[in-house]
CSV table of C-alpha atoms in Angstrom, one decimal:
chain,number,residue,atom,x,y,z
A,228,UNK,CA,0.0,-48.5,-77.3
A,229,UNK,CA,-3.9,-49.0,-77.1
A,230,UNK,CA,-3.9,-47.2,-74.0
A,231,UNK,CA,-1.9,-44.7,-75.1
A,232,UNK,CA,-4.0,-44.0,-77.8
A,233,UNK,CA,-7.4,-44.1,-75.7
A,234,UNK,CA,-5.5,-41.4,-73.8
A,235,UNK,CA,-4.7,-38.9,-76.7
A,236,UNK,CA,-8.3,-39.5,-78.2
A,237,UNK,CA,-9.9,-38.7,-74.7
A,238,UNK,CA,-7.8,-35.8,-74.2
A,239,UNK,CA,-8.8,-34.2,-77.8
A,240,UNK,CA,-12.4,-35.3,-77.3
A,241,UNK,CA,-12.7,-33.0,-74.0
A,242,UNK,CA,-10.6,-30.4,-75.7
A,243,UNK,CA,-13.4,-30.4,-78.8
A,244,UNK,CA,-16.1,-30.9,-76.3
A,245,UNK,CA,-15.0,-27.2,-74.4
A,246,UNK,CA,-14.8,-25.8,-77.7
A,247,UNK,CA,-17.9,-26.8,-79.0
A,248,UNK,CA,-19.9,-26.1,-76.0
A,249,UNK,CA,-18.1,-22.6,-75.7
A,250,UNK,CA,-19.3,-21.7,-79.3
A,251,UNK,CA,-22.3,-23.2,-79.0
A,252,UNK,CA,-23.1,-20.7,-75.7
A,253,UNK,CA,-21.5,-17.7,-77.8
A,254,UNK,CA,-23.7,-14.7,-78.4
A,255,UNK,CA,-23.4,-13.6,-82.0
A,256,UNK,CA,-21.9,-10.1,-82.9
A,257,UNK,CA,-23.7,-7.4,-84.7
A,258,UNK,CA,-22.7,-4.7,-87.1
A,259,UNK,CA,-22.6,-2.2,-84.1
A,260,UNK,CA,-20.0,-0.9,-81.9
A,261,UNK,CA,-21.6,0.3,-78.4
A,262,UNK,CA,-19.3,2.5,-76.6
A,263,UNK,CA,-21.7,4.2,-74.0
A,264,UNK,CA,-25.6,4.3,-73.2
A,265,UNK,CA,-26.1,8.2,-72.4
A,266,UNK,CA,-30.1,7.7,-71.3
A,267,UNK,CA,-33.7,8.8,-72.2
A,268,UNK,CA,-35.2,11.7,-72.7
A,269,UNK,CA,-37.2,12.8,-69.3
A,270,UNK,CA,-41.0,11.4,-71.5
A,271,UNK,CA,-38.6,8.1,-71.7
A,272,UNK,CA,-39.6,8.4,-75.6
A,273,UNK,CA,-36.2,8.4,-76.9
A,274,UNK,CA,-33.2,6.1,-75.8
A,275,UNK,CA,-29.5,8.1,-76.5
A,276,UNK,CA,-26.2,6.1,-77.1
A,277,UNK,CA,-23.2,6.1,-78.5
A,278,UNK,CA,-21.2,3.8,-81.2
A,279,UNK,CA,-17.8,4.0,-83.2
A,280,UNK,CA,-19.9,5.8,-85.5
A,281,UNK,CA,-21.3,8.3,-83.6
A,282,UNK,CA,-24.5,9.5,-81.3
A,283,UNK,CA,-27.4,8.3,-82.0
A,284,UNK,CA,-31.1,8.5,-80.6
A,285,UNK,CA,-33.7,5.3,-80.9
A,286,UNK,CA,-37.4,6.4,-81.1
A,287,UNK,CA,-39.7,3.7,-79.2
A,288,UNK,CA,-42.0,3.8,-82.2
A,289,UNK,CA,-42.1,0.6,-84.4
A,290,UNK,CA,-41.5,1.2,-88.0
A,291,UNK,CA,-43.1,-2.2,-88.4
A,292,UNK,CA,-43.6,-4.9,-86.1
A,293,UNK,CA,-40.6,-5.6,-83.8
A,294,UNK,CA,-38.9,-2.6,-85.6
A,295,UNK,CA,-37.3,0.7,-84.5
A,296,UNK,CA,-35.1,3.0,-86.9
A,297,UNK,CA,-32.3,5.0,-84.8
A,298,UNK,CA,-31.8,8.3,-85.9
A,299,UNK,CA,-28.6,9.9,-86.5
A,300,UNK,CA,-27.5,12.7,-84.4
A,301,UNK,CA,-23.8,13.5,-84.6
A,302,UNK,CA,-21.5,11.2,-87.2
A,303,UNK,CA,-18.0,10.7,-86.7
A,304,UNK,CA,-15.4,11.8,-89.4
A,305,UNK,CA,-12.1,10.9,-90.5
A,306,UNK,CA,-10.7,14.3,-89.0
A,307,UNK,CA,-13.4,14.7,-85.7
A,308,UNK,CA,-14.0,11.2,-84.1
A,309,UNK,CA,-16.1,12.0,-80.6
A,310,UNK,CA,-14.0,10.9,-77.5
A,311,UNK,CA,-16.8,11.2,-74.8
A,312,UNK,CA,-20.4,12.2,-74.3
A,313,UNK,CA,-23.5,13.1,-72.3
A,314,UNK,CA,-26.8,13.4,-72.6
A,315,UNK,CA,-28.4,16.1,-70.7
A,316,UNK,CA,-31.9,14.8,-70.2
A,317,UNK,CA,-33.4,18.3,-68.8
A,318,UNK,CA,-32.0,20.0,-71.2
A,319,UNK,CA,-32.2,17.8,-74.3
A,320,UNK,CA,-29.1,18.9,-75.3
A,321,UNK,CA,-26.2,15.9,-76.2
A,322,UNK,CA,-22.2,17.4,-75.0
A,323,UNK,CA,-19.2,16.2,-76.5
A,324,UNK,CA,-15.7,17.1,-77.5
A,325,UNK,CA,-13.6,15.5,-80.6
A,326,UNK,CA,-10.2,14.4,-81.3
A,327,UNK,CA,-9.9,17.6,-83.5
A,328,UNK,CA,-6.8,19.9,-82.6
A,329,UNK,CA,-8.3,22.9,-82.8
A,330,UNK,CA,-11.2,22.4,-80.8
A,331,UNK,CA,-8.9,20.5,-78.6
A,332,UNK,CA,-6.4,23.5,-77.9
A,333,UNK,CA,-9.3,25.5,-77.9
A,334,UNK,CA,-11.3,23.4,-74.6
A,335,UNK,CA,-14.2,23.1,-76.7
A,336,UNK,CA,-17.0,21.4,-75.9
A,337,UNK,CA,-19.8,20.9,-78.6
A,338,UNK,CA,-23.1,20.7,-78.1
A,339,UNK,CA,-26.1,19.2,-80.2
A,340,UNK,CA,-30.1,20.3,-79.4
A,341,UNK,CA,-31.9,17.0,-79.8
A,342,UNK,CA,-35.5,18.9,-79.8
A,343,UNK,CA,-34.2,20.8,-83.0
A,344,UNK,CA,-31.7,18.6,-84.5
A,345,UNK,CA,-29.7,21.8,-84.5
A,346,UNK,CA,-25.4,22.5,-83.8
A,347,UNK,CA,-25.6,25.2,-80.9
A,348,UNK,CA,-22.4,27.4,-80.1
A,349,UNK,CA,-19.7,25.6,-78.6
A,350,UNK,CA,-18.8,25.7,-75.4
A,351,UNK,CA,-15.4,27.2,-74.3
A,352,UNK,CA,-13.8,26.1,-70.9
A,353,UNK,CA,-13.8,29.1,-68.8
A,354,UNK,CA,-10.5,30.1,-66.9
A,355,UNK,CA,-9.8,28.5,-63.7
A,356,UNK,CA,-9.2,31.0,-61.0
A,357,UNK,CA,-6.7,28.3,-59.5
A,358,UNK,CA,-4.9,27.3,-63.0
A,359,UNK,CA,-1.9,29.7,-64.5
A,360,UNK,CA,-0.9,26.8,-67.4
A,361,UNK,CA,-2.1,24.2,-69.6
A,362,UNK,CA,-6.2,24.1,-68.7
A,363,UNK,CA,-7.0,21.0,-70.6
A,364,UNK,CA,-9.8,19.1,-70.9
A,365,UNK,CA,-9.5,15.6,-69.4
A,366,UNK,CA,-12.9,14.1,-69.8
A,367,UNK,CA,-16.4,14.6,-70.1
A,368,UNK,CA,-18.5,11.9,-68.3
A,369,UNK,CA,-22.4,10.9,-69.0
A,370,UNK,CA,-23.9,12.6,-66.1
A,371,UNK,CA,-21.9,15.7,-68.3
A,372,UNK,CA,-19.6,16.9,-65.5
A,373,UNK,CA,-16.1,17.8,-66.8
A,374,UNK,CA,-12.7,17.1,-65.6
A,375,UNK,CA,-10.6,19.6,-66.3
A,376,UNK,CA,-6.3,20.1,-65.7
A,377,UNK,CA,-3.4,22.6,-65.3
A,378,UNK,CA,-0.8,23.8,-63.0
A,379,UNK,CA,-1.0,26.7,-60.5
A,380,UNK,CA,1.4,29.4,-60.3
A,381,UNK,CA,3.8,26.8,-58.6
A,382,UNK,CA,3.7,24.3,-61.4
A,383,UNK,CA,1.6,21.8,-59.2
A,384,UNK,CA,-1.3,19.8,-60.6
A,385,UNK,CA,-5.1,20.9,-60.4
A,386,UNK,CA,-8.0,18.7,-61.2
A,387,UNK,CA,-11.7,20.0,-61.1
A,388,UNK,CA,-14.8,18.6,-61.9
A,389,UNK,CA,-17.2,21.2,-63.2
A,390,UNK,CA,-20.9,20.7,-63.4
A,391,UNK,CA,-23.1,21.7,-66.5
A,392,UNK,CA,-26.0,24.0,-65.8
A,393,UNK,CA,-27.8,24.1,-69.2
A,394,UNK,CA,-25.5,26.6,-71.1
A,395,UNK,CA,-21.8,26.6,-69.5
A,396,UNK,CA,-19.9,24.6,-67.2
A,397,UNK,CA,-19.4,26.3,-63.7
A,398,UNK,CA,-16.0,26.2,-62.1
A,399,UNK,CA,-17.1,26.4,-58.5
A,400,UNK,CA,-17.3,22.6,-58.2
A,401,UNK,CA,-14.8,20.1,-56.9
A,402,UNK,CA,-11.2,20.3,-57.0
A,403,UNK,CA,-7.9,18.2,-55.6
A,404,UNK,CA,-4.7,19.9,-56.0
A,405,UNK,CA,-2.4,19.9,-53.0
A,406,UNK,CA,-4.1,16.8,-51.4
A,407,UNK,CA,-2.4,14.9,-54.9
A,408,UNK,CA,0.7,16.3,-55.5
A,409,UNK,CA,2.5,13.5,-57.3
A,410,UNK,CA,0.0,11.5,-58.4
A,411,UNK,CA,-2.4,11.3,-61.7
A,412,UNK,CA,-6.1,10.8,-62.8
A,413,UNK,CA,-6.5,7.4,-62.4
A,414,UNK,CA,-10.0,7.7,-63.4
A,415,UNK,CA,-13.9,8.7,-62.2
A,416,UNK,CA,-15.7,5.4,-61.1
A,417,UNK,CA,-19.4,6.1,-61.7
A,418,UNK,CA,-22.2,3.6,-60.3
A,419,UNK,CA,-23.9,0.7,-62.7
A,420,UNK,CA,-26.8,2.3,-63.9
A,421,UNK,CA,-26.5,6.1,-62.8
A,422,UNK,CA,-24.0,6.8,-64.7
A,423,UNK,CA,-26.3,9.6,-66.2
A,424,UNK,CA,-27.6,10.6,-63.0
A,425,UNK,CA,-26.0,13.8,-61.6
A,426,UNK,CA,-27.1,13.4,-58.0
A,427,UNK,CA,-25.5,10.4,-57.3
A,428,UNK,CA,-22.1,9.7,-55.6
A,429,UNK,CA,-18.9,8.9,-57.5
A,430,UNK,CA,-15.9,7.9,-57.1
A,431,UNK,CA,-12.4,10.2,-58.1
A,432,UNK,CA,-9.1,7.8,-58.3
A,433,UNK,CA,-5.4,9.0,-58.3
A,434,UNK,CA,-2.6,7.4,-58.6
A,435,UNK,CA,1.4,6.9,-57.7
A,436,UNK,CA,3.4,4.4,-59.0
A,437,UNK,CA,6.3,3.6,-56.4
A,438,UNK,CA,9.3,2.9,-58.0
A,439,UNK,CA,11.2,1.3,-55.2
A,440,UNK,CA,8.6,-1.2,-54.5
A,441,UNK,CA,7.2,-1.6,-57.7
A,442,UNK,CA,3.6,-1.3,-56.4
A,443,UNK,CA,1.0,1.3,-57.4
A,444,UNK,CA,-0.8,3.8,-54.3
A,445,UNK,CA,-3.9,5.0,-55.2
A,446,UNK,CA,-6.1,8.2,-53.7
A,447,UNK,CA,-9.5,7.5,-53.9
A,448,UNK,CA,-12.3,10.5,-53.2
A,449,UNK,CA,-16.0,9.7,-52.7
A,450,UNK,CA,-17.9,12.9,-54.8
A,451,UNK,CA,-21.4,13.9,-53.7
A,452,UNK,CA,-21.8,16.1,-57.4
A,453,UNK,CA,-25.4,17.6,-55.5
A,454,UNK,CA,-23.4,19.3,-52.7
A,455,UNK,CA,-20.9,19.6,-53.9
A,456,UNK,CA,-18.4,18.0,-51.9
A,457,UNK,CA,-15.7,15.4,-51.4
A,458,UNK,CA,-14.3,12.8,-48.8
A,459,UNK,CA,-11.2,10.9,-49.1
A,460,UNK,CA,-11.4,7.0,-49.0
A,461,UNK,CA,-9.1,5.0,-46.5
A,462,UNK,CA,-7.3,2.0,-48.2
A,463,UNK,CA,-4.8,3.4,-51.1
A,464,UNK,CA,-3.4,-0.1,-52.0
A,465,UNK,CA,-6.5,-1.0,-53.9
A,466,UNK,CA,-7.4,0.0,-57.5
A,467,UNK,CA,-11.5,0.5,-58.1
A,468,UNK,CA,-13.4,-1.6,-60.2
A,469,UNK,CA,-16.6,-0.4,-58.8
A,470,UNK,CA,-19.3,0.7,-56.1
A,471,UNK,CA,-22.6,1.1,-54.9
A,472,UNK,CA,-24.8,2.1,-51.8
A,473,UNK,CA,-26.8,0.5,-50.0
A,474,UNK,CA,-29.1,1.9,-47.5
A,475,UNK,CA,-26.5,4.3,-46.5
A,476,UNK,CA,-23.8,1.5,-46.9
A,477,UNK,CA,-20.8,2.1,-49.0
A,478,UNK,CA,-19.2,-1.5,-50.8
A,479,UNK,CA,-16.6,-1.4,-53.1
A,480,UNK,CA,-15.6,-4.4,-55.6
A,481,UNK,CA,-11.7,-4.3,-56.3
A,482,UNK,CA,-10.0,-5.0,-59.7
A,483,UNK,CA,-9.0,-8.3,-58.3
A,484,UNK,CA,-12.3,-8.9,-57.3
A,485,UNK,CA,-12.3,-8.3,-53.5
A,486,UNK,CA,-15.7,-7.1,-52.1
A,487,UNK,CA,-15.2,-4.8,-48.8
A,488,UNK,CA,-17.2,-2.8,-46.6
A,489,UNK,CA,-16.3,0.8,-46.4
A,490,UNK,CA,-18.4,2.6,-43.9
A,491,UNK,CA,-21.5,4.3,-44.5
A,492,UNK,CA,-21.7,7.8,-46.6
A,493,UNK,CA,-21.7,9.9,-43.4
A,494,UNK,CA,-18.9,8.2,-41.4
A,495,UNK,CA,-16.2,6.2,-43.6
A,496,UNK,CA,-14.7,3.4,-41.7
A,497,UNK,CA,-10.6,3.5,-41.3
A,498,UNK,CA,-10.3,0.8,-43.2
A,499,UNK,CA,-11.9,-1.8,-45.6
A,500,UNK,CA,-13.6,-4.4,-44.1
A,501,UNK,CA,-13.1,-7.6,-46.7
A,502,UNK,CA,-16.3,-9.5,-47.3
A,503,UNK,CA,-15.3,-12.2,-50.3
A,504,UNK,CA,-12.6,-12.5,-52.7
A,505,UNK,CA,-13.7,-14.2,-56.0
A,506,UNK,CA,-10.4,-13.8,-57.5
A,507,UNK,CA,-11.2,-12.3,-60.6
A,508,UNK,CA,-10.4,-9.4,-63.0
A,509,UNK,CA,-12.4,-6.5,-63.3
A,510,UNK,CA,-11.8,-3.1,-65.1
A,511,UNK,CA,-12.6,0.2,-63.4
A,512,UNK,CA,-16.8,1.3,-64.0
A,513,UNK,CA,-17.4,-2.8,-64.6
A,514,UNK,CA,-20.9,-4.1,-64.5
A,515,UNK,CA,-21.9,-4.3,-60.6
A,516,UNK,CA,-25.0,-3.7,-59.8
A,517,UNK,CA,-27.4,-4.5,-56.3
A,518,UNK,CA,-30.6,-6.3,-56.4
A,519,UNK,CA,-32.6,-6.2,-53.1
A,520,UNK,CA,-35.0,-8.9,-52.1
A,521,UNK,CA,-36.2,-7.6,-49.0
A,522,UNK,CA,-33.8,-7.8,-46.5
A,523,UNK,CA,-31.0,-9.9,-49.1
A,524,UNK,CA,-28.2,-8.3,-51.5
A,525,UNK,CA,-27.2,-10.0,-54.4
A,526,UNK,CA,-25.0,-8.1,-56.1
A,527,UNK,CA,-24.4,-8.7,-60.1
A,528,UNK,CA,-21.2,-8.3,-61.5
A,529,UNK,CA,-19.8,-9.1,-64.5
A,530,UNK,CA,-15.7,-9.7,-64.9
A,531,UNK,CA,-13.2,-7.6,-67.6
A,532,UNK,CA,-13.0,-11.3,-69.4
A,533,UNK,CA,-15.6,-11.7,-71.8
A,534,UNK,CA,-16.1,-15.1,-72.1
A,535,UNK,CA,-16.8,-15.1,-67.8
A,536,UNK,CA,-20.3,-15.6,-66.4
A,537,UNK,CA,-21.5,-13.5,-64.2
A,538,UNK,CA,-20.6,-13.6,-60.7
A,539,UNK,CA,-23.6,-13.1,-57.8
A,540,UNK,CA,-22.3,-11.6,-54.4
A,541,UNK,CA,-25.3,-12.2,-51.7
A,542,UNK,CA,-25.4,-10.8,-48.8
A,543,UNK,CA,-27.7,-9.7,-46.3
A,544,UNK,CA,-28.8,-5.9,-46.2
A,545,UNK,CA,-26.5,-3.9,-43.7
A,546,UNK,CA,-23.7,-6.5,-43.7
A,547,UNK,CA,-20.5,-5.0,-42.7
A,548,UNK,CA,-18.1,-8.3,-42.5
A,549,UNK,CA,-18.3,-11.8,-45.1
A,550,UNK,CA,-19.5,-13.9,-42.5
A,551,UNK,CA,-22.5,-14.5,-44.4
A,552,UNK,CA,-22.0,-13.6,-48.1
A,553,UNK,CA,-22.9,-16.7,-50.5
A,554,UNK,CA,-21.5,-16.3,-54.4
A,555,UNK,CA,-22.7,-18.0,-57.9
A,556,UNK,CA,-21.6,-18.2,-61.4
A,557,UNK,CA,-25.2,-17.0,-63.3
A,558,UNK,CA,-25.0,-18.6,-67.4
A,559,UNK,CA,-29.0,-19.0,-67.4
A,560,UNK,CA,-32.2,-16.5,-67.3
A,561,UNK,CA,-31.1,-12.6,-67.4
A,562,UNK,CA,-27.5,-13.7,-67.9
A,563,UNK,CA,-28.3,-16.2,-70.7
A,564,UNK,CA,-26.6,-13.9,-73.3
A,565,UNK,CA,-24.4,-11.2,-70.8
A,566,UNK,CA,-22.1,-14.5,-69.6
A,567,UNK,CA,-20.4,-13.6,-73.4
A,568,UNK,CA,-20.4,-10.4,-74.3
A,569,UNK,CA,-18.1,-7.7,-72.9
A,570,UNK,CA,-21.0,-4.8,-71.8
A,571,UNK,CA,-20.3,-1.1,-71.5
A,572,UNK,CA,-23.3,0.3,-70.1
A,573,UNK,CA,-26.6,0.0,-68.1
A,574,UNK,CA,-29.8,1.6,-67.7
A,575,UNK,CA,-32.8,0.9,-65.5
A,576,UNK,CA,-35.7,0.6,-67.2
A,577,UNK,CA,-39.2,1.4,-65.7
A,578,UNK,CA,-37.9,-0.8,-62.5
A,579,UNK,CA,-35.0,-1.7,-60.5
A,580,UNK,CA,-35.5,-5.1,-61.7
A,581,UNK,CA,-35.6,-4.5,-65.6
A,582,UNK,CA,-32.4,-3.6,-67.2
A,583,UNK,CA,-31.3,-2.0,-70.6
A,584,UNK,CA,-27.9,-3.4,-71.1
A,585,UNK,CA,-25.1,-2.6,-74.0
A,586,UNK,CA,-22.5,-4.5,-74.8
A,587,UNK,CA,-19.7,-4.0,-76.9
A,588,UNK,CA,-19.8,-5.7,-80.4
A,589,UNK,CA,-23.1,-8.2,-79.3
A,590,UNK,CA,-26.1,-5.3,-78.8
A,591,UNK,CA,-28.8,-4.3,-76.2
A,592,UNK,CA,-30.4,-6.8,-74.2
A,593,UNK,CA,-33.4,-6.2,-71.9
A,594,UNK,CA,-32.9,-8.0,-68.9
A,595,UNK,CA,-35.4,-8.7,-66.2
A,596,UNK,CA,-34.1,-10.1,-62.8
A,597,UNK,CA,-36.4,-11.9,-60.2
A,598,UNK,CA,-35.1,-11.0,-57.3
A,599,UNK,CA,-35.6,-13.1,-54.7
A,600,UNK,CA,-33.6,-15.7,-57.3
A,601,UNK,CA,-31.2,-13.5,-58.2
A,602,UNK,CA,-28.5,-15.7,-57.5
A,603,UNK,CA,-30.1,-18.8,-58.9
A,604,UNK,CA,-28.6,-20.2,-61.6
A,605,UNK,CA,-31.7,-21.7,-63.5
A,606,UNK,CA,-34.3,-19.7,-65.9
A,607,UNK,CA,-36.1,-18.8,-62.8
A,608,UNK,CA,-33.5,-16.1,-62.5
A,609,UNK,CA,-35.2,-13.9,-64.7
A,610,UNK,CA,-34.9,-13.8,-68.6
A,611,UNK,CA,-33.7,-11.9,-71.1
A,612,UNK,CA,-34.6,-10.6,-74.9
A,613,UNK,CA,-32.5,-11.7,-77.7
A,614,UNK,CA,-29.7,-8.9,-79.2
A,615,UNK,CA,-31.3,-5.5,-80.4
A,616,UNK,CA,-35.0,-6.8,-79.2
A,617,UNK,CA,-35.1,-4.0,-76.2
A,618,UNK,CA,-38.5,-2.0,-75.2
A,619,UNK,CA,-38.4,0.9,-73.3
């Protein structure tokens, strides 16, 4: 019976021990609810985000010492909450469309001039040479290219993504119509970091769910929103979490958390190439993000569970098979406070090293990684500011 009893109190004592520790490790919550980081203005004076209660712009200018004041740009209302954003830096001119009806029915998009502080004429989709029915808008995305839907005079689907030029949104970009018949917008995967940057590469998903095996196949395009100009991805079995290019190289992190090779950006290989599996969950546009140490990858991720560490993928530049990728859990130095938060958003700031990173319900942490011990799990990883103690 002693025994017994030694067993149940030892059982309980490690249970409270894991609870303890895991709350003790916990990074508080704030009263803010990030739901994108949209970028700076192009002096880097003014950082642009987005909450549950609307956009927002913070001024680097302390009110006191250690304080900044944001300023309100656009508030949600009861009747017109803001579904997605951008921030167009050149133009300092914030896009975004509502959950209202009418401006819904109507494709609007609205549009806010940060220099004045002034509401500028909306912007109304413009016809789709290729769409008889239904032009809707999908989504806007923060590099503020639009995704927009309808059927052509055969009732098939067309998706196009149209590019903003400073006053309207042009319909000569990039479109997938007959090469998706049957499938839906699964979603567009932009890279950690460059979210906001309209030069850089992205990712298009579609998707099929197959009845008779009971197994979803995906259509994944690689976008080059500069050309413009699309290729289409090899594997379809796999859902995107994420991506990012290296020296020409194209890797691509799964939703289960398989790393593959796929090619380079001029010549896409047949197929994936696996490099590690990690097993673990990750939503499409997670946190992954590359830090070079000369001629060493160690790629940061961060999985869809919130109370996860973050997971470091190293590998050596130019790798195209996992006979020498390494990986590590990271709790300490620049993940001291990520390992618990769910995050929605990156930004580099000033270096490739120093990050601005938002999570959802915990704040903004400044993060700066050393890289050549990237993947080290000890303080001389890097560090990181406390919640809402970011400079830019």
């Amino acid at each position: 019976l002693i025994i017994v009893a030694l067993s149940f109190t030892s059982c309980n004592a490690d249970a409270s021990a894991g609870l303890f520790r895991q709350i003790s490790e916990s990074t508080e919550a704030i009263d803010i609810t990030y739901r994108q980081l949209l970028g700076f203005d192009t002096a880097k004076d003014n950082l642009y985000y987005r909450t549950i209660e609307g956009l927002f712009r913070m001024p680097q200018i302390e009110t006191t010492a250690g304080t900044y004041n944001a300023e309100t740009m656009v508030l949600n209302t009861t009747d017109k909450i803001i579904q997605a954003s951008a921030y167009d830096a050149t133009n300092d001119k914030l896009l975004y469309f509502t959950n209202d009806k009418a401006e819904r029915d109507a494709n609007q998009v609205l549009v806010f001039d940060a220099n004045t502080s002034a509401v500028l004429p909306t912007i109304t989709v413009a016809p789709v040479p290729s769409i008889s029915s239904g032009l809707t808008i999908k989504n806007l995305y923060a590099n503020s290219m639009l995704m927009v839907y309808g059927l052509d005079s055969s009732g098939k689907a067309v998706y196009e993504l149209q590019k903003f030029d400073g006053s309207i949104f042009s319909n000569t970009s990039i479109q997938f119509s007959s090469d998706i018949e049957g499938y839906s917008l699964e979603g567009v995967i932009q890279q950690t970091t460059k979210e906001n940057d309209i030069t850089a590469e992205i990712i298009v998903s579609f998707v099929d769910y197959n009845e008779s095996t009971k197994t979803s196949v995906y259509k994944h395009y690689l976008v080059n929103p500069s050309t413009p100009s699309k290729v289409a991805l090899p594997n379809t079995s796999v859902r995107i979490a994420n991506f990012f290019i290296e020296s020409g190289n194209v890797y691509i992190l799964t939703s289960d958390g398989i790393l593959y090779y796929a090619g380079t950006t001029t010549a896409l290989a047949g197929s994936y190439t696996e490099m590690e599996d990690i097993s673990k969950a990750y939503e499409p546009n997670a946190f992954v993000y590359p830090v070079v140490d000369s001629s060493t990858v160690h790629l940061i991720t961060k999985p869809t569970t919130k109370s996860y560490p973050l997971y470091v993928f190293t590998f050596p530049s130019g790798a195209t098979d996992g006979s020498s990728v390494l990986t590590e859990s990271i709790r300490y130095g620049y993940g001291e406070y990520l390992d618990s938060a769910s995050i929605v958003g990156a930004l580099q700031n000033g270096s490739a090293t120093d990050l601005l990173v938002a999570t959802h319900e915990n704040g903004i942490f400044d993060i700066s990684i050393t890289a050549a011990s990237a993947n080290v799990n000890t303080d001389a990883n890097g560090d990181s500011s406390t919640s809402e103690k970011y400079t830019f």
